[in-house]
PDB file of C-alpha atoms in Angstrom:
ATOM      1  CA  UNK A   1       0.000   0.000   0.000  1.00 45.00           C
ATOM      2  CA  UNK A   2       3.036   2.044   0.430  1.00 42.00           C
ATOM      3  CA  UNK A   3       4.413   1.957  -2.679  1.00 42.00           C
ATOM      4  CA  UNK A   4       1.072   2.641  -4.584  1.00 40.00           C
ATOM      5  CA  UNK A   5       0.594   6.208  -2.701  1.00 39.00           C
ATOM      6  CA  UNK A   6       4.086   6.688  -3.057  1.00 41.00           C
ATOM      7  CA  UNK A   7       3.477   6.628  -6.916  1.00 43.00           C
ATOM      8  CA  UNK A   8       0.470   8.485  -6.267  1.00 38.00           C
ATOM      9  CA  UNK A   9       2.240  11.671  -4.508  1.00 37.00           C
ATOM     10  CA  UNK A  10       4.823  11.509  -7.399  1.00 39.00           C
ATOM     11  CA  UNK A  11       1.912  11.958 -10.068  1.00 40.00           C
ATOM     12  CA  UNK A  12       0.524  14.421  -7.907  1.00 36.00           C
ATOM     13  CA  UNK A  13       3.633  16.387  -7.194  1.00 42.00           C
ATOM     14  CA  UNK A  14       4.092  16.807 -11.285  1.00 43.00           C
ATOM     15  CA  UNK A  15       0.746  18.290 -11.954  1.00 40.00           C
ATOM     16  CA  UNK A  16       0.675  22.388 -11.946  1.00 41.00           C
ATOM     17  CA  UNK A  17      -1.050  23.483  -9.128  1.00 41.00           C
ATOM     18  CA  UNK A  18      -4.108  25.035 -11.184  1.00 40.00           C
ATOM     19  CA  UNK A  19      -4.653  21.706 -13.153  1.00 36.00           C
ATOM     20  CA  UNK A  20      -4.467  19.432  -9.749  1.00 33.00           C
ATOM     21  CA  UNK A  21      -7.341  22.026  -8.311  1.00 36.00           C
ATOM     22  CA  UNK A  22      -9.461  20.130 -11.200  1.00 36.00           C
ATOM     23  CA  UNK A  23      -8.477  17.333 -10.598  1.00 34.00           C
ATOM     24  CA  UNK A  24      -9.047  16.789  -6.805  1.00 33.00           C
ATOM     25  CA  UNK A  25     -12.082  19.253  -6.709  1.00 33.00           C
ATOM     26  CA  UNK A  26     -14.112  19.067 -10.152  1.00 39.00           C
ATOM     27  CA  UNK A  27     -17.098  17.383 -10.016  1.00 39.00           C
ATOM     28  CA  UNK A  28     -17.109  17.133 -13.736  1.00 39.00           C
ATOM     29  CA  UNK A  29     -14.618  14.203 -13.622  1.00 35.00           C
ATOM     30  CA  UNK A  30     -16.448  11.893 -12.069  1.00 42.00           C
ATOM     31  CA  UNK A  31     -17.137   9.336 -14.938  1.00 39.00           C
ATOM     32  CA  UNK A  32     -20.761   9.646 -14.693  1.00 56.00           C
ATOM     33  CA  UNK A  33     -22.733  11.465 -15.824  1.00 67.00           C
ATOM     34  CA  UNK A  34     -19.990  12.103 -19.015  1.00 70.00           C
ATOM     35  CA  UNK A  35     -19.378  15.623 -19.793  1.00 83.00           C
ATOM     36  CA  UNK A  36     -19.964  17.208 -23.972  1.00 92.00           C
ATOM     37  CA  UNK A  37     -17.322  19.997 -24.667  1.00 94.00           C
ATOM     38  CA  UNK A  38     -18.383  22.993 -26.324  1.00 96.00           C
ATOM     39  CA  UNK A  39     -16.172  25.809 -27.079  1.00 96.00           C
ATOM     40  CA  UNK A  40     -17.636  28.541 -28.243  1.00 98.00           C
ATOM     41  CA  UNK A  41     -16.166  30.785 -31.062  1.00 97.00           C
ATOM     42  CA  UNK A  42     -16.329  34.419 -32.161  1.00 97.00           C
ATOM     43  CA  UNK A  43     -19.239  35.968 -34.639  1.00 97.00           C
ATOM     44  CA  UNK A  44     -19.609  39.407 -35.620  1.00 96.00           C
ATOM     45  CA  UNK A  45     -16.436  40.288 -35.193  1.00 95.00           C
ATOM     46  CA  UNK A  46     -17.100  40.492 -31.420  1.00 96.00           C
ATOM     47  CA  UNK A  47     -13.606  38.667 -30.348  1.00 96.00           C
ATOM     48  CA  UNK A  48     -16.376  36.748 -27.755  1.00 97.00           C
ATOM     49  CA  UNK A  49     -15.008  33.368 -26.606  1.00 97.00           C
ATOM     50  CA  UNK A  50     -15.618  30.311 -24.160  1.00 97.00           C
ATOM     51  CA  UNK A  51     -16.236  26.447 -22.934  1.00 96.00           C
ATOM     52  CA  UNK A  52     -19.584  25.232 -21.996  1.00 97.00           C
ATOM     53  CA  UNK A  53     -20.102  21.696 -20.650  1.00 95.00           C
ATOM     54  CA  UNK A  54     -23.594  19.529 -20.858  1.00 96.00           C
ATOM     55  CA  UNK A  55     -23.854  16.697 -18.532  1.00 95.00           C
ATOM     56  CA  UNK A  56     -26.531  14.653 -18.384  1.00 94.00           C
ATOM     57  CA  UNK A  57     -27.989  12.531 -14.998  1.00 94.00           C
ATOM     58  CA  UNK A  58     -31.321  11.078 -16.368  1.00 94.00           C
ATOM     59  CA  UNK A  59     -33.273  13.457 -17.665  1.00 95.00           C
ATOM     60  CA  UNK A  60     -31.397  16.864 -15.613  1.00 96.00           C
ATOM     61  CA  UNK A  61     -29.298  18.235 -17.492  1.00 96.00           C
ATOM     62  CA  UNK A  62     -26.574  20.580 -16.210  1.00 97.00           C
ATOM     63  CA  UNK A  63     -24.788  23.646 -18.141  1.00 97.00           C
ATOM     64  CA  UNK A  64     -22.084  25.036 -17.226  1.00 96.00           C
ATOM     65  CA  UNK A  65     -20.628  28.187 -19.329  1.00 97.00           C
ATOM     66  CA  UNK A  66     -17.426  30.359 -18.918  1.00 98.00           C
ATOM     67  CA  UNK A  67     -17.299  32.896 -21.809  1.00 98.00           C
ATOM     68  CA  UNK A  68     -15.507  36.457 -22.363  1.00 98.00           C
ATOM     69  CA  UNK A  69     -15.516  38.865 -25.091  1.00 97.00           C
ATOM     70  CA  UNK A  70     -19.320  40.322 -23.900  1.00 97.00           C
ATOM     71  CA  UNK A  71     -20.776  43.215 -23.874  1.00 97.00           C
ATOM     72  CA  UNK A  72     -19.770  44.580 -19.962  1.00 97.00           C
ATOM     73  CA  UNK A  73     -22.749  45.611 -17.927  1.00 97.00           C
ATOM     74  CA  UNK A  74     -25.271  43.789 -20.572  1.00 97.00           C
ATOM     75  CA  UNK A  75     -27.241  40.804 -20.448  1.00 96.00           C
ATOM     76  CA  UNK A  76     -26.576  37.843 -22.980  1.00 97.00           C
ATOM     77  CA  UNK A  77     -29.209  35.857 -23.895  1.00 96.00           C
ATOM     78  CA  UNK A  78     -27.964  32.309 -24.738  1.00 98.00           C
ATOM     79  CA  UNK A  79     -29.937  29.399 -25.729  1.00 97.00           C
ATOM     80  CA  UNK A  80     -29.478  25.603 -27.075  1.00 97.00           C
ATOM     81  CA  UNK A  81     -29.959  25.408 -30.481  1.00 95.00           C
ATOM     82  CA  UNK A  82     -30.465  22.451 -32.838  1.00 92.00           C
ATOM     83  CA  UNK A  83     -32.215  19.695 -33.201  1.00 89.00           C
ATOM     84  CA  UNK A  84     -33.806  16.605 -31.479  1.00 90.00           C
ATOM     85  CA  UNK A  85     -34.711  15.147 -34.841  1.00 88.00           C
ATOM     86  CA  UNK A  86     -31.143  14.141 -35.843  1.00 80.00           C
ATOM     87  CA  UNK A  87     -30.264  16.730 -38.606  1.00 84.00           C
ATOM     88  CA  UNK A  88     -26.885  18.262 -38.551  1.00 85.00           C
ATOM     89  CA  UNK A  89     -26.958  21.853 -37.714  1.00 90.00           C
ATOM     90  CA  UNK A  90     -23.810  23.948 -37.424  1.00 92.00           C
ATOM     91  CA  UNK A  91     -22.601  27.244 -36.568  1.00 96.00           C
ATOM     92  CA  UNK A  92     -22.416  29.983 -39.225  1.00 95.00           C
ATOM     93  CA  UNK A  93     -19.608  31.783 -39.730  1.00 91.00           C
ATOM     94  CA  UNK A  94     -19.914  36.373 -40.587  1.00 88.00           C
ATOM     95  CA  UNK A  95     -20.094  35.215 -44.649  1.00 90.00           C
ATOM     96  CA  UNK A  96     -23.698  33.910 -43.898  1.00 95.00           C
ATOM     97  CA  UNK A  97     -24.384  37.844 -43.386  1.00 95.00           C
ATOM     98  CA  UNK A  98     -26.582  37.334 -46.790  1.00 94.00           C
ATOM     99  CA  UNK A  99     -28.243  40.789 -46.637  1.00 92.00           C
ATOM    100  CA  UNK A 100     -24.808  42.361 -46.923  1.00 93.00           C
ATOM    101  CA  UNK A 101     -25.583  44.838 -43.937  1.00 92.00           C
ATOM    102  CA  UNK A 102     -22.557  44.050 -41.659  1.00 93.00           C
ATOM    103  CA  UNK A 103     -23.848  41.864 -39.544  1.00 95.00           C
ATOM    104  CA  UNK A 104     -25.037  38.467 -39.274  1.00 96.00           C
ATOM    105  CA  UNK A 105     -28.405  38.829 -37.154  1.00 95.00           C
ATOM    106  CA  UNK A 106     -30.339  35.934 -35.672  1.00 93.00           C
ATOM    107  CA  UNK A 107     -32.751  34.947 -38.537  1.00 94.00           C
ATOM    108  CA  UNK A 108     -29.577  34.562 -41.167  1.00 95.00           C
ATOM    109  CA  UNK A 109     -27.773  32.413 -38.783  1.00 95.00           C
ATOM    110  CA  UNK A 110     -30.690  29.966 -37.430  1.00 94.00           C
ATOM    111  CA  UNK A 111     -30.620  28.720 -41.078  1.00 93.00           C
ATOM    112  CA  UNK A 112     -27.547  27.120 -40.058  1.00 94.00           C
ATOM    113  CA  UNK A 113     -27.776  26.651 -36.308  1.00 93.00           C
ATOM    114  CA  UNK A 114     -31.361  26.069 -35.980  1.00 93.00           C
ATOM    115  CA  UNK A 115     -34.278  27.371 -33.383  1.00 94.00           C
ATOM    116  CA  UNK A 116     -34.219  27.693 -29.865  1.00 95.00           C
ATOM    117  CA  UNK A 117     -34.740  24.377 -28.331  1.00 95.00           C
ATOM    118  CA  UNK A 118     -33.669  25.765 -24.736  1.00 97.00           C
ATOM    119  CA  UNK A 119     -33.731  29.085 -23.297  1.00 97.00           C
ATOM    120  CA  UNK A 120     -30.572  29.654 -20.702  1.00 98.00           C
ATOM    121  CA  UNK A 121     -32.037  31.500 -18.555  1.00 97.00           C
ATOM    122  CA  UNK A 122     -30.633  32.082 -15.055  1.00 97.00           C
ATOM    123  CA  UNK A 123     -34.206  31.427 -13.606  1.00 96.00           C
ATOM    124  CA  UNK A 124     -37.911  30.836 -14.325  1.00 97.00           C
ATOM    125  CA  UNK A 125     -39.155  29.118 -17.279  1.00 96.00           C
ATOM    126  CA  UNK A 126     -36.137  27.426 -19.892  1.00 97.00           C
ATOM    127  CA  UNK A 127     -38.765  27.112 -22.926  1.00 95.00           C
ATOM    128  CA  UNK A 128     -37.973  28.700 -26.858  1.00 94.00           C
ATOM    129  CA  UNK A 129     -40.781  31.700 -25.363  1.00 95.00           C
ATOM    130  CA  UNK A 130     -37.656  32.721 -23.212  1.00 96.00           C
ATOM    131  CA  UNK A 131     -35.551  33.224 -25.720  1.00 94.00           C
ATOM    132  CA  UNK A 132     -35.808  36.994 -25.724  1.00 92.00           C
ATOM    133  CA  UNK A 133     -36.593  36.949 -21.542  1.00 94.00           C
ATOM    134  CA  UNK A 134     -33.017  39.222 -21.849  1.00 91.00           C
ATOM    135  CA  UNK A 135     -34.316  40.012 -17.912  1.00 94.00           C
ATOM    136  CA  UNK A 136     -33.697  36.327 -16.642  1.00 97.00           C
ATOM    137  CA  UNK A 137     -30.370  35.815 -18.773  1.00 97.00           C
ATOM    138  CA  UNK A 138     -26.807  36.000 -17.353  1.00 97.00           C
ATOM    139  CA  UNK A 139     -25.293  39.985 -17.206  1.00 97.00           C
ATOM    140  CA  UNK A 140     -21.553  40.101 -18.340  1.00 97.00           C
ATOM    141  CA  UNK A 141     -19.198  41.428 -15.821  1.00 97.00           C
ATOM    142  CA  UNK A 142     -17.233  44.322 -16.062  1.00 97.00           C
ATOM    143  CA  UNK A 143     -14.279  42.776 -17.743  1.00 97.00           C
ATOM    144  CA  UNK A 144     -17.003  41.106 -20.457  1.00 97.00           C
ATOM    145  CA  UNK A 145     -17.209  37.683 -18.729  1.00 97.00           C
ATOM    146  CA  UNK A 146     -20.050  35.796 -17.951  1.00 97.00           C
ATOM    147  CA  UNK A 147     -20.063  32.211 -15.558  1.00 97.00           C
ATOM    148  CA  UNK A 148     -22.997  30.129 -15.863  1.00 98.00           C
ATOM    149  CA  UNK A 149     -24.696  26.950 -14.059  1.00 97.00           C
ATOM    150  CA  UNK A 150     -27.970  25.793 -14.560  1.00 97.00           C
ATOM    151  CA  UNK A 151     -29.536  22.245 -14.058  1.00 97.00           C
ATOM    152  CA  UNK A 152     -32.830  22.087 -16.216  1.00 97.00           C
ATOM    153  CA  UNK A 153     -35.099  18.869 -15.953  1.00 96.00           C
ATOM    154  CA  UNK A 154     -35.515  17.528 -19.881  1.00 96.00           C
ATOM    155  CA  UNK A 155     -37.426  15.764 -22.464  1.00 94.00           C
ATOM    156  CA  UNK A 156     -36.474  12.255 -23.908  1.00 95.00           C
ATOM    157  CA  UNK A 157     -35.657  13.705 -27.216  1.00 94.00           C
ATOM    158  CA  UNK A 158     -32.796  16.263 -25.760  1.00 94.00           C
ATOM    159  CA  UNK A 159     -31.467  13.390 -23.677  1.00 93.00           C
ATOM    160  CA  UNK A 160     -31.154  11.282 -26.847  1.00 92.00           C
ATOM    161  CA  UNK A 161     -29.940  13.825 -29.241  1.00 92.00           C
ATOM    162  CA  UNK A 162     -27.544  15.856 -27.104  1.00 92.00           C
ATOM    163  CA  UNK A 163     -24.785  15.760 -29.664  1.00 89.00           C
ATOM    164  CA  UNK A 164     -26.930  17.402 -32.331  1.00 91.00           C
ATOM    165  CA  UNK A 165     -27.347  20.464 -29.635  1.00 92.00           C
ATOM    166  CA  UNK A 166     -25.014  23.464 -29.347  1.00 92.00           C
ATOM    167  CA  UNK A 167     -24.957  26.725 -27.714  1.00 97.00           C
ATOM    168  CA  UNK A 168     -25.112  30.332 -28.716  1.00 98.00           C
ATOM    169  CA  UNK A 169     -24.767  33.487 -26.877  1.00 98.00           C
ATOM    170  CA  UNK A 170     -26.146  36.808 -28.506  1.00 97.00           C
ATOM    171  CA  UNK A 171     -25.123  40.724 -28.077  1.00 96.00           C
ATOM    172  CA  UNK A 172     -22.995  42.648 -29.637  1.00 96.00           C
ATOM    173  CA  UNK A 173     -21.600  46.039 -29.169  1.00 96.00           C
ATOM    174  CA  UNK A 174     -20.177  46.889 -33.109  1.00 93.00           C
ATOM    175  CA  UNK A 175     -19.681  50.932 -32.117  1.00 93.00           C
ATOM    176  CA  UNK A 176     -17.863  50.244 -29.031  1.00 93.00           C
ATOM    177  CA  UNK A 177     -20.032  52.475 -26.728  1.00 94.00           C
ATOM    178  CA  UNK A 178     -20.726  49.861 -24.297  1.00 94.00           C
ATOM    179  CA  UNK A 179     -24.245  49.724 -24.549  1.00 94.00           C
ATOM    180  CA  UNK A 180     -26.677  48.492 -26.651  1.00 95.00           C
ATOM    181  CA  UNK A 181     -28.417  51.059 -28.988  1.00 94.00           C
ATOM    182  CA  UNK A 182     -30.289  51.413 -32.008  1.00 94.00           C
ATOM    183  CA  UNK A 183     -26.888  53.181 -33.626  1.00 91.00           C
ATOM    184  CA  UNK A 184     -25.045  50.544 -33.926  1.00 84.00           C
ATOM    185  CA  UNK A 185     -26.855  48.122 -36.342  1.00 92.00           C
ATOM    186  CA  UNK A 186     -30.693  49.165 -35.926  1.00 93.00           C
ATOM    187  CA  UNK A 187     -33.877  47.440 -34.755  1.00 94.00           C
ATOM    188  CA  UNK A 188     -33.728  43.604 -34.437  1.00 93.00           C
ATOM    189  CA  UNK A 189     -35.221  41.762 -36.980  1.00 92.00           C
ATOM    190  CA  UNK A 190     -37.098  39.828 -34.028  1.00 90.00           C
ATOM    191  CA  UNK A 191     -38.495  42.210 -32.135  1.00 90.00           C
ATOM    192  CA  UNK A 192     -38.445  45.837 -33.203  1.00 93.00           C
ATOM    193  CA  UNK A 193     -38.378  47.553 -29.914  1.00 92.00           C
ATOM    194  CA  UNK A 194     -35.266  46.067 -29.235  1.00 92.00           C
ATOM    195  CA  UNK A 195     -32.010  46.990 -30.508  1.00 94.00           C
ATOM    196  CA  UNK A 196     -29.788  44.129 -33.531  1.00 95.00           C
ATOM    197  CA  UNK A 197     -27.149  44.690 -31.209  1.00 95.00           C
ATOM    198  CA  UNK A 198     -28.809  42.727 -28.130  1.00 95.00           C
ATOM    199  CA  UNK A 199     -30.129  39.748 -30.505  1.00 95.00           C
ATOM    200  CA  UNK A 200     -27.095  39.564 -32.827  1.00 96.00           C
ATOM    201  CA  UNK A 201     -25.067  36.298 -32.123  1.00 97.00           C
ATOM    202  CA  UNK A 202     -22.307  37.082 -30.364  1.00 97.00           C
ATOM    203  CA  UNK A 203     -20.874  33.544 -30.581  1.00 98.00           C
ATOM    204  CA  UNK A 204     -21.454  29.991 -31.126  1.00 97.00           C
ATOM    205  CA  UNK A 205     -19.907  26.233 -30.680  1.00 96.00           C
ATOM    206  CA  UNK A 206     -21.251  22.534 -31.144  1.00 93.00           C
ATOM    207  CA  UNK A 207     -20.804  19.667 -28.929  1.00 88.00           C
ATOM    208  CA  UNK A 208     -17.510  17.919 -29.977  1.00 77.00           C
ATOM    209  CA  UNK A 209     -18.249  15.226 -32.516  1.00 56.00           C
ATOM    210  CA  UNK A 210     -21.724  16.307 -32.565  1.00 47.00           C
ATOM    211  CA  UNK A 211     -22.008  15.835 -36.559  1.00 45.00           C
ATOM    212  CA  UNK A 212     -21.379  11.971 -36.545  1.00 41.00           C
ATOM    213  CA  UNK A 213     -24.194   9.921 -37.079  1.00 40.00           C
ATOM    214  CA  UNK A 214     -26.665  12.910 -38.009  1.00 44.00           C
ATOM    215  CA  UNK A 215     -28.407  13.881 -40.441  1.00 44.00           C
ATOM    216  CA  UNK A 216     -27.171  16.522 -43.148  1.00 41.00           C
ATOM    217  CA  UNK A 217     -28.751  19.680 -42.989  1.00 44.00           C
ATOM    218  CA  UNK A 218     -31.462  20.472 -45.338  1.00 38.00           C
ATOM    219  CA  UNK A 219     -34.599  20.490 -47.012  1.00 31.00           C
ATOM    220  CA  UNK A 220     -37.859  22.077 -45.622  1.00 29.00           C
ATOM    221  CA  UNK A 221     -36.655  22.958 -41.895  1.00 33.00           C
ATOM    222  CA  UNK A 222     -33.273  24.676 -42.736  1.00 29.00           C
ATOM    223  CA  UNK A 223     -33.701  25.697 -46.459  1.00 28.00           C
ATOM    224  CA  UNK A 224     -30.562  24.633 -47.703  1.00 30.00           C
ATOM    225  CA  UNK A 225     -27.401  22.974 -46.845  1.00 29.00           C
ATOM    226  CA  UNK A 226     -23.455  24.322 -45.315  1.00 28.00           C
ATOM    227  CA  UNK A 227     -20.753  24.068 -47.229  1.00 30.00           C
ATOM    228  CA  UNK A 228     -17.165  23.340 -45.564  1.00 30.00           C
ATOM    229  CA  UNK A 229     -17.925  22.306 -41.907  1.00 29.00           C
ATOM    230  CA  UNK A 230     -15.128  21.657 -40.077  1.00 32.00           C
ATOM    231  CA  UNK A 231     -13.922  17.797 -38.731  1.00 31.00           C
ATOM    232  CA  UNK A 232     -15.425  16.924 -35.963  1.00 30.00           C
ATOM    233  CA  UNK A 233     -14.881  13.237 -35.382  1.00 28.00           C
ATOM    234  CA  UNK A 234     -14.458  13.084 -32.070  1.00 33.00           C
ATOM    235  CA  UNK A 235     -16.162  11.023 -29.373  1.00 38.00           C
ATOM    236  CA  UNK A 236     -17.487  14.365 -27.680  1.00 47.00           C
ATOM    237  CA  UNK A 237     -16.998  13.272 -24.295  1.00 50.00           C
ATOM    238  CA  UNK A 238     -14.535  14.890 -21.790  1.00 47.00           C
ATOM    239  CA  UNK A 239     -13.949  14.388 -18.349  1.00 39.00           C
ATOM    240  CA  UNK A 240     -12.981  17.558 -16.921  1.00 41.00           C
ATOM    241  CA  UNK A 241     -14.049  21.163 -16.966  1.00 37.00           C
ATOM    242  CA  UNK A 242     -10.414  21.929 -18.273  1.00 38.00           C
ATOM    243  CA  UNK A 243     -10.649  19.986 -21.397  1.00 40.00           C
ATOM    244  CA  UNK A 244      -7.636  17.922 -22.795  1.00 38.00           C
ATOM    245  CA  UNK A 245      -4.676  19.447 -21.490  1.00 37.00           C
ATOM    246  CA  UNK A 246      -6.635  18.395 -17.582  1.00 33.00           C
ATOM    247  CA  UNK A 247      -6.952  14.923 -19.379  1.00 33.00           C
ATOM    248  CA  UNK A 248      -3.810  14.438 -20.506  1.00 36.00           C
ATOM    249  CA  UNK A 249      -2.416  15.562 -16.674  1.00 34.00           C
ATOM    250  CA  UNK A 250      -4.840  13.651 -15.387  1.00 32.00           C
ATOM    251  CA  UNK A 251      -3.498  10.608 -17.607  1.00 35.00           C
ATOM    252  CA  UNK A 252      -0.292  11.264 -15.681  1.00 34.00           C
ATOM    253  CA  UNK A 253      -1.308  10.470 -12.453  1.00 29.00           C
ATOM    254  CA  UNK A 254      -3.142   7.209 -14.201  1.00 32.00           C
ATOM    255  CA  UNK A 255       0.125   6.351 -14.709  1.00 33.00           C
ATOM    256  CA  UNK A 256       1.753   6.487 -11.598  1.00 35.00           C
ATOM    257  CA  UNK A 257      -0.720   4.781 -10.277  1.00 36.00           C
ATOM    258  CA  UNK A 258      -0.577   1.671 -12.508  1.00 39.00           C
ATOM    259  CA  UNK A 259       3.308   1.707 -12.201  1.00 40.00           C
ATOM    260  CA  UNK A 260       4.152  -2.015 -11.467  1.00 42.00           C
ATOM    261  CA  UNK A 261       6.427  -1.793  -7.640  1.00 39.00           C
ATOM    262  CA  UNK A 262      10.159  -2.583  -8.130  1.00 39.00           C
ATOM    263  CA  UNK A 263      10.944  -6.256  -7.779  1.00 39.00           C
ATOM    264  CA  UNK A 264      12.483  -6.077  -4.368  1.00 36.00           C
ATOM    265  CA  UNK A 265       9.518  -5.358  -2.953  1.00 33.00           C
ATOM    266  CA  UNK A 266       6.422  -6.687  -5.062  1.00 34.00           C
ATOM    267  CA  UNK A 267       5.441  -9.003  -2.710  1.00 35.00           C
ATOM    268  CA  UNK A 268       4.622  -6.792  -0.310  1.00 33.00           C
ATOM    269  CA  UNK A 269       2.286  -5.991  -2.782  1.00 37.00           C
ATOM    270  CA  UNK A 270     -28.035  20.420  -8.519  1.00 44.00           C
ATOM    271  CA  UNK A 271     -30.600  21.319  -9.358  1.00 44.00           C
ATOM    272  CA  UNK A 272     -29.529  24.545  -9.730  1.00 43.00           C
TER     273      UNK A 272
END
């Protein structure tokens, strides 16, 4: 028994301190529920990045989202978009800005990542009637960031089609006044009395691996298919909140774990 913590301290001692915090403390690493990935890229111009992570107990599903690059002082509203019937949405990139005005708004991007199918909201109801609830959604900090946990209870269909779900964040701020106004890119295309700025996608990721084994976009509910979507072949599962370079410490300490003893001695043997 000696010898085995012995070769535990040593994997221990080699981890950076921030990484071994994850790995002692995170309850994302426990091997069930699994964990998706998600890391969210820019649109818009808006330099807005982040992780998100969907685990799944049953039928409650838990979110968790770190993202930067926001509008400071504003609320984001964020929502799971997709599809429970198999088909392989993606995220658009700023040359799906077909009306040539500047910016991509909501309407030309849900051609490619498809409607609401949960609201993130920070309370209250999680249904696609949220989705503008800009009240009940997260408020970035004053450094832009915004740190999110929810756990929401389900249907069947979400549980069974998580992969083909994938998470966007909205709000922009293309005049850099901090706010937003009805200067920067006009009335939303959603709802008039509110400014594009606070519906404009701000940015957007899919759950690692999520296109294997769907369905290609198309047809009646997306009006056309995406052209150059990037590899993603991956399982889609992680075990850690700080993705693969946490795994691959983590796979260190695996390894000093299993480490056979020198031969001298071997006998000795929420919801939130």
């Amino acid at each position: 028994m000696m010898i085995k913590r012995t070769g535990l301290l040593v994997g221990l001692a080699a981890l950076p301190a921030a990484l071994l915090t994850v790995v002692v403390s995170s309850p994302v690493f426990a091997a069930d529920p699994p964990a998706y990935q998600i890391d969210l890229a820019p649109l818009n111009d808006s330099g807005s990045t982040g992780t998100a992570l969907l685990s799944l107990r049953g039928n409650a599903l838990t979110v968790w989202i770190k993202s930067e690059g926001l509008v400071p002082g504003q609320p984001s509203a964020q929502h799971l978009h997709g599809s429970t019937d198999g088909h392989d949405f993606q995220c658009p990139d700023d040359g799906d800005d077909t009306n040539g005005d500047g910016v991509l708004n909501n309407t030309e991007a849900t051609v490619h990542y498809g409607d609401i199918n949960i609201s993130l909201t920070e309370s209250g109801a999680t249904d696609a009637a949220s989705g503008l609830a800009v009240d009940r959604m997260p408020v970035a900090d004053a450094q832009g960031k915004v740190s999110y946990k929810r756990t929401i209870t389900v249907g069947q269909d979400v549980v069974e089609h998580i992969k083909d779900l994938h998470i966007v964040q909205h709000g922009i701020d293309p005049n850099d006044n901090g706010k937003y106004d009805f200067e920067g890119a006009g009335k939303s295309e959603l709802d008039p009395k509110l400014p594009q700025e606070a519906t404009a996608p701000t940015n957007c990721g899919v759950v690692k691996g999520a296109a294997v084994g769907s369905v290609p976009i198309g047809g009646v509910e997306t009006g056309g298919g995406v052209e150059g979507v990037e590899d993603r072949t991956s399982t889609g599962v992680v075990t850690g909140a700080a993705g693969a370079a946490v795994v691959a410490a983590a796979g260190t300490l695996v390894l000093a774990r299993r480490r056979p003893a020198p031969a001298a001695v071997a006998k000795t043997g929420d919801a939130a």
